[in-house]
Amino acid sequence: MNLKKPKFWDYKKPNIYAYCLLPIAYLLQILNFVKFKTNIKTKSFKIKTICIGNIYIGGTGKTSLSIKINEILKANNIKSCFIKKFYKDQIDEKKLLESRGKVFSSIKRINAINQAEDEKFNVAILDDGLQDQTLKCSMNFVCFNNINWKGNGFTIPAGPLRENIKNLKKYDHVFLNGNNDNLSNIKKEILIINPNINIHIGVYEPTNINKFDKNDQYLVFSGIGNHQTFVSMIKENGLNISKDIEFPDHYKYTNDDINQILNLANILNSKIITTEKDYLRLENNKTKKIDYIKSTLKIVDENKLVNTILDKYEVN
């Protein structure tokens, strides 16, 4: 889904547009509840399943955390894989996961998990799927980006939330990533909702920043869920940004888009950088004039996360 969020979704307080859409948001919540109660059969699996999902739509670091957890499991000799529901507009995320491990993909996540089970994997890591009511996972992580947090606090279409923020009371783990801004306030809000929830913190770190000259100017573009997190990471690592351009999440770039970026960079006398996911999405539009920053998710208390996964879901 090529989604560019309305700006009012991320206002700290709802505005008139949000309140006008609130009746529709309530209606959608009721319909989802009725659908779950009347039609959905939840399935458990023999294989251990870890769901990396979100309540805030887009840009919460699900894929990065999925990759990090896969690294933790592999380092402990646990055979793990990724589960990714097939979407035509999310091939970039699938390619990124495939560069890090085995991916099972299907229109229905249940089918992909069954394939992983048949191939004797010990753990299946679901990149997204928290709201998939056909699944009962062994473990769930709810991801947020601390820059946007819960936005205006309303559910779609009045706000950016897939489900009511109060539903955090039914989860055991929440993961906050981005930078260190506003963390204490967010933690307080979360713990009011669920005093027993485990809060994990992560920050993005570039792994190839040394290839970029800090004396140069850079035009930065991306089509990811949280463009500002990417821009913030670049600035914090000392690169000079002459211009940043935000496209909708999972945006499919055209020749005209790339030509406009190249022309603007030439006018600004700037080099061009984007994210690894966006670079994979360029396909036939790849050019030596566009480079990408490769990043990794650093867990602030990684031992806590490792012990959480290995102790509770140890695979024999």
Short mmCIF file of C-alpha atoms in Angstrom, two decimals:
data_model
loop_
_atom_site.label_atom_id
_atom_site.label_comp_id
_atom_site.label_asym_id
_atom_site.label_seq_id
_atom_site.Cartn_x
_atom_site.Cartn_y
_atom_site.Cartn_z
CA MET A 1 0.00 0.00 0.00
CA ASN A 2 1.53 3.32 -1.12
CA LEU A 3 0.48 5.29 1.91
CA LYS A 4 1.33 8.89 2.59
CA LYS A 5 -0.18 9.63 5.96
CA PRO A 6 -2.28 12.76 6.49
CA LYS A 7 -0.33 15.26 8.55
CA PHE A 8 -3.09 15.54 11.15
CA TRP A 9 -2.57 11.88 12.08
CA ASP A 10 0.64 12.84 13.84
CA TYR A 11 -0.56 15.97 15.61
CA LYS A 12 -0.16 15.64 19.37
CA LYS A 13 -3.87 16.37 19.78
CA PRO A 14 -6.71 15.47 17.38
CA ASN A 15 -7.98 18.30 15.16
CA ILE A 16 -11.36 18.88 13.50
CA TYR A 17 -10.60 16.45 10.65
CA ALA A 18 -9.82 13.68 13.12
CA TYR A 19 -13.04 14.25 15.06
CA CYS A 20 -15.09 14.27 11.83
CA LEU A 21 -13.68 10.84 10.93
CA LEU A 22 -14.03 9.42 14.44
CA PRO A 23 -17.50 7.85 13.86
CA ILE A 24 -16.08 5.88 10.93
CA ALA A 25 -13.15 4.78 13.08
CA TYR A 26 -15.56 3.52 15.77
CA LEU A 27 -17.63 1.69 13.15
CA LEU A 28 -14.56 -0.07 11.75
CA GLN A 29 -13.54 -1.19 15.25
CA ILE A 30 -17.01 -2.65 15.83
CA LEU A 31 -16.99 -4.46 12.47
CA ASN A 32 -13.56 -5.95 13.19
CA PHE A 33 -14.72 -7.11 16.60
CA VAL A 34 -17.84 -8.76 15.17
CA LYS A 35 -15.81 -10.40 12.39
CA PHE A 36 -13.39 -11.84 14.95
CA LYS A 37 -16.16 -13.19 17.19
CA THR A 38 -18.23 -14.78 14.41
CA ASN A 39 -15.91 -15.92 11.62
CA ILE A 40 -12.32 -16.32 12.71
CA LYS A 41 -10.75 -19.56 13.90
CA THR A 42 -7.36 -19.05 15.51
CA LYS A 43 -4.64 -21.60 14.79
CA SER A 44 -1.64 -22.52 16.90
CA PHE A 45 1.48 -24.15 15.49
CA LYS A 46 4.09 -26.71 16.54
CA ILE A 47 6.82 -24.38 15.31
CA LYS A 48 7.66 -21.49 17.63
CA THR A 49 6.32 -18.22 16.21
CA ILE A 50 7.46 -14.68 17.04
CA CYS A 51 5.29 -11.92 15.61
CA ILE A 52 6.87 -8.51 15.06
CA GLY A 53 3.90 -6.22 14.56
CA ASN A 54 2.61 -2.74 15.21
CA ILE A 55 -0.41 -0.75 16.28
CA TYR A 56 0.77 2.52 14.67
CA ILE A 57 0.58 1.99 10.91
CA GLY A 58 3.92 1.99 9.09
CA GLY A 59 7.44 3.10 9.98
CA THR A 60 7.89 1.32 13.31
CA GLY A 61 10.95 -0.81 12.53
CA LYS A 62 9.29 -4.23 12.20
CA THR A 63 11.66 -5.46 9.48
CA SER A 64 14.77 -4.24 11.31
CA LEU A 65 13.71 -5.98 14.53
CA SER A 66 12.84 -9.16 12.61
CA ILE A 67 16.36 -9.20 11.18
CA LYS A 68 17.92 -8.58 14.60
CA ILE A 69 15.95 -11.41 16.24
CA ASN A 70 16.93 -13.73 13.39
CA GLU A 71 20.59 -12.85 14.05
CA ILE A 72 20.15 -13.64 17.76
CA LEU A 73 18.59 -17.02 17.02
CA LYS A 74 21.22 -17.96 14.42
CA ALA A 75 24.00 -17.01 16.83
CA ASN A 76 22.50 -19.53 19.27
CA ASN A 77 22.30 -22.29 16.62
CA ILE A 78 18.50 -22.10 16.37
CA LYS A 79 17.14 -22.69 12.88
CA SER A 80 14.95 -19.68 12.16
CA CYS A 81 13.24 -18.14 9.15
CA PHE A 82 11.08 -15.19 8.15
CA ILE A 83 7.37 -15.21 7.35
CA LYS A 84 6.18 -12.41 5.07
CA LYS A 85 2.66 -12.08 3.71
CA PHE A 86 2.80 -11.51 -0.04
CA TYR A 87 2.05 -7.97 -1.17
CA LYS A 88 2.94 -6.78 -4.66
CA ASP A 89 4.07 -3.40 -3.33
CA GLN A 90 6.33 -4.83 -0.59
CA ILE A 91 8.86 -6.69 -2.71
CA ASP A 92 11.56 -4.40 -1.32
CA GLU A 93 11.03 -5.72 2.23
CA LYS A 94 10.95 -9.30 0.97
CA LYS A 95 14.26 -8.77 -0.86
CA LEU A 96 15.79 -7.24 2.25
CA LEU A 97 14.73 -10.21 4.37
CA GLU A 98 15.99 -12.65 1.72
CA SER A 99 19.41 -11.02 1.93
CA ARG A 100 19.47 -11.95 5.64
CA GLY A 101 17.86 -15.41 5.71
CA LYS A 102 15.22 -17.82 4.47
CA VAL A 103 11.83 -16.26 3.67
CA PHE A 104 8.50 -18.04 3.30
CA SER A 105 5.88 -15.89 1.62
CA SER A 106 2.23 -16.50 0.79
CA ILE A 107 -1.04 -14.60 0.44
CA LYS A 108 -2.04 -16.36 3.69
CA ARG A 109 0.50 -16.34 6.52
CA ILE A 110 -0.79 -19.74 7.73
CA ASN A 111 0.41 -21.36 4.49
CA ALA A 112 3.86 -19.80 4.81
CA ILE A 113 4.17 -20.98 8.43
CA ASN A 114 3.12 -24.50 7.42
CA GLN A 115 5.90 -24.50 4.79
CA ALA A 116 8.43 -23.48 7.44
CA GLU A 117 7.16 -26.27 9.69
CA ASP A 118 7.47 -28.82 6.87
CA GLU A 119 11.09 -27.77 6.31
CA LYS A 120 11.86 -28.36 9.99
CA PHE A 121 12.60 -24.79 11.05
CA ASN A 122 12.53 -24.24 14.81
CA VAL A 123 11.33 -20.63 14.88
CA ALA A 124 9.31 -18.56 12.41
CA ILE A 125 9.65 -14.77 12.67
CA LEU A 126 6.61 -12.94 11.31
CA ASP A 127 7.38 -9.53 9.83
CA ASP A 128 3.94 -8.00 10.52
CA GLY A 129 0.75 -9.89 11.38
CA LEU A 130 -0.21 -8.61 14.83
CA GLN A 131 -3.79 -8.00 13.64
CA ASP A 132 -4.02 -11.34 11.78
CA GLN A 133 -6.74 -12.95 13.88
CA THR A 134 -6.23 -16.38 12.30
CA LEU A 135 -2.91 -16.76 14.14
CA LYS A 136 -1.93 -17.42 17.73
CA CYS A 137 1.79 -16.71 18.01
CA SER A 138 4.10 -17.89 20.76
CA MET A 139 5.36 -14.36 21.32
CA ASN A 140 4.39 -10.86 20.15
CA PHE A 141 6.37 -7.63 19.94
CA VAL A 142 4.47 -4.37 19.40
CA CYS A 143 6.74 -1.87 17.64
CA PHE A 144 6.58 1.92 17.83
CA ASN A 145 8.81 4.70 16.58
CA ASN A 146 9.31 7.15 19.41
CA ILE A 147 9.25 10.17 17.07
CA ASN A 148 5.61 9.59 16.13
CA TRP A 149 4.64 7.32 19.06
CA LYS A 150 0.81 6.97 18.80
CA GLY A 151 0.21 10.08 16.68
CA ASN A 152 -3.06 11.78 17.63
CA GLY A 153 -4.18 8.62 19.45
CA PHE A 154 -7.14 7.79 17.18
CA THR A 155 -7.64 4.69 15.04
CA ILE A 156 -7.85 4.63 11.24
CA PRO A 157 -9.11 6.74 9.44
CA ALA A 158 -9.26 9.38 12.19
CA GLY A 159 -5.69 8.61 13.21
CA PRO A 160 -2.75 6.28 12.50
CA LEU A 161 -3.59 3.42 14.88
CA ARG A 162 -4.65 -0.03 13.66
CA GLU A 163 -6.20 -0.76 17.04
CA ASN A 164 -6.88 1.13 20.25
CA ILE A 165 -3.71 2.00 22.16
CA LYS A 166 -5.34 0.55 25.30
CA ASN A 167 -4.93 -2.89 23.71
CA LEU A 168 -1.32 -2.79 24.91
CA LYS A 169 -2.74 -4.35 28.07
CA LYS A 170 -3.03 -7.69 26.23
CA TYR A 171 0.60 -7.77 25.06
CA ASP A 172 3.79 -8.74 26.91
CA HIS A 173 6.43 -6.87 24.91
CA VAL A 174 6.71 -3.45 23.32
CA PHE A 175 9.66 -2.22 21.28
CA LEU A 176 10.52 1.49 20.91
CA ASN A 177 12.97 2.50 18.20
CA GLY A 178 14.24 5.61 16.44
CA ASN A 179 16.25 7.89 18.72
CA ASN A 180 16.26 8.72 22.41
CA ASP A 181 13.77 11.61 22.28
CA ASN A 182 10.64 11.52 24.47
CA LEU A 183 11.36 8.01 25.76
CA SER A 184 10.57 8.69 29.42
CA ASN A 185 7.13 10.14 28.62
CA ILE A 186 6.27 7.26 26.28
CA LYS A 187 7.34 4.69 28.85
CA LYS A 188 5.11 6.32 31.47
CA GLU A 189 2.09 6.18 29.14
CA ILE A 190 2.74 2.54 28.29
CA LEU A 191 3.17 1.48 31.90
CA ILE A 192 -0.09 3.21 32.89
CA ILE A 193 -1.87 1.00 30.35
CA ASN A 194 0.07 -2.16 31.23
CA PRO A 195 2.37 -2.02 34.30
CA ASN A 196 3.71 -5.53 33.57
CA ILE A 197 4.73 -5.05 29.95
CA ASN A 198 8.41 -5.43 28.98
CA ILE A 199 9.78 -2.35 27.21
CA HIS A 200 12.72 -2.79 24.83
CA ILE A 201 14.66 0.09 23.23
CA GLY A 202 16.48 0.24 19.91
CA VAL A 203 18.32 2.89 17.89
CA TYR A 204 19.39 2.84 14.24
CA GLU A 205 23.09 2.90 13.44
CA PRO A 206 24.57 3.18 9.93
CA THR A 207 27.09 0.46 9.11
CA ASN A 208 28.67 2.06 6.03
CA ILE A 209 28.74 5.74 7.06
CA ASN A 210 32.51 5.98 6.56
CA LYS A 211 32.13 5.74 2.78
CA PHE A 212 30.40 9.15 2.77
CA ASP A 213 32.44 12.38 2.89
CA LYS A 214 31.28 14.75 5.63
CA ASN A 215 32.47 17.72 3.56
CA ASP A 216 29.92 16.97 0.83
CA GLN A 217 26.29 18.04 0.59
CA TYR A 218 23.62 15.34 0.24
CA LEU A 219 20.16 15.18 -1.23
CA VAL A 220 18.27 12.54 0.75
CA PHE A 221 15.12 10.76 -0.37
CA SER A 222 13.10 7.80 0.87
CA GLY A 223 9.73 6.10 0.59
CA ILE A 224 9.57 4.44 4.00
CA GLY A 225 7.13 4.57 6.89
CA ASN A 226 9.20 7.07 8.89
CA HIS A 227 11.29 9.31 6.70
CA GLN A 228 12.24 11.64 9.56
CA THR A 229 13.96 8.83 11.48
CA PHE A 230 16.21 8.22 8.48
CA VAL A 231 16.97 11.95 8.15
CA SER A 232 17.67 12.22 11.88
CA MET A 233 20.14 9.29 11.75
CA ILE A 234 22.04 10.94 8.88
CA LYS A 235 22.29 14.28 10.67
CA GLU A 236 23.39 12.66 13.92
CA ASN A 237 26.27 11.05 12.03
CA GLY A 238 27.58 14.35 10.72
CA LEU A 239 26.43 14.44 7.10
CA ASN A 240 25.18 17.70 5.58
CA ILE A 241 21.70 17.53 4.06
CA SER A 242 20.90 20.14 1.41
CA LYS A 243 17.42 18.75 0.74
CA ASP A 244 15.30 15.80 1.87
CA ILE A 245 12.37 14.42 -0.13
CA GLU A 246 9.70 12.14 1.32
CA PHE A 247 7.73 9.72 -0.85
CA PRO A 248 4.82 7.48 0.28
CA ASP A 249 5.67 4.20 2.02
CA HIS A 250 6.61 1.42 -0.47
CA TYR A 251 6.63 3.95 -3.31
CA LYS A 252 7.43 2.62 -6.78
CA TYR A 253 9.81 5.06 -8.44
CA THR A 254 9.37 6.09 -12.07
CA ASN A 255 11.98 7.28 -14.56
CA ASP A 256 10.59 10.80 -14.15
CA ASP A 257 11.03 10.63 -10.35
CA ILE A 258 14.68 9.61 -10.69
CA ASN A 259 15.40 12.22 -13.37
CA GLN A 260 13.90 14.95 -11.18
CA ILE A 261 16.03 13.81 -8.22
CA LEU A 262 19.17 13.76 -10.38
CA ASN A 263 18.44 17.23 -11.78
CA LEU A 264 17.73 18.72 -8.36
CA ALA A 265 20.92 17.20 -6.95
CA ASN A 266 22.85 18.75 -9.82
CA ILE A 267 21.32 22.18 -9.12
CA LEU A 268 22.14 21.83 -5.39
CA ASN A 269 25.63 20.46 -6.15
CA SER A 270 24.78 17.51 -3.92
CA LYS A 271 25.35 13.80 -3.89
CA ILE A 272 22.34 11.51 -3.48
CA ILE A 273 21.65 8.94 -0.79
CA THR A 274 18.63 6.84 0.11
CA THR A 275 17.79 3.80 2.25
CA GLU A 276 18.71 0.22 1.43
CA LYS A 277 15.01 -0.67 1.00
CA ASP A 278 14.50 2.20 -1.44
CA TYR A 279 17.62 1.27 -3.38
CA LEU A 280 16.31 -2.27 -3.83
CA ARG A 281 13.07 -0.77 -5.13
CA LEU A 282 14.80 1.30 -7.84
CA GLU A 283 15.20 -1.81 -10.04
CA ASN A 284 15.95 -0.59 -13.61
CA ASN A 285 16.41 2.98 -12.36
CA LYS A 286 19.57 2.15 -10.42
CA THR A 287 22.42 4.54 -11.15
CA LYS A 288 25.93 5.08 -9.83
CA LYS A 289 24.84 8.59 -8.86
CA ILE A 290 22.53 7.20 -6.16
CA ASP A 291 24.02 5.46 -3.14
CA TYR A 292 22.37 4.05 -0.04
CA ILE A 293 23.04 3.96 3.68
CA LYS A 294 22.97 0.51 5.18
CA SER A 295 21.81 0.51 8.79
CA THR A 296 21.35 -1.91 11.64
CA LEU A 297 19.16 -1.82 14.71
CA LYS A 298 21.17 -1.58 17.92
CA ILE A 299 19.35 -2.89 21.00
CA VAL A 300 20.09 -0.69 24.01
CA ASP A 301 19.86 -3.66 26.41
CA GLU A 302 20.49 -6.53 24.04
CA ASN A 303 21.11 -9.07 26.81
CA LYS A 304 17.58 -8.45 28.08
CA LEU A 305 16.14 -9.13 24.63
CA VAL A 306 18.31 -12.21 24.11
CA ASN A 307 17.32 -13.69 27.47
CA THR A 308 13.66 -12.88 26.83
CA ILE A 309 13.70 -14.87 23.61
CA LEU A 310 15.97 -17.76 24.60
CA ASP A 311 14.71 -18.36 28.14
CA LYS A 312 11.00 -18.32 27.39
CA TYR A 313 11.08 -19.89 23.94
CA GLU A 314 14.12 -22.14 24.12
CA VAL A 315 14.17 -24.71 21.36
CA ASN A 316 15.36 -28.19 22.27
#
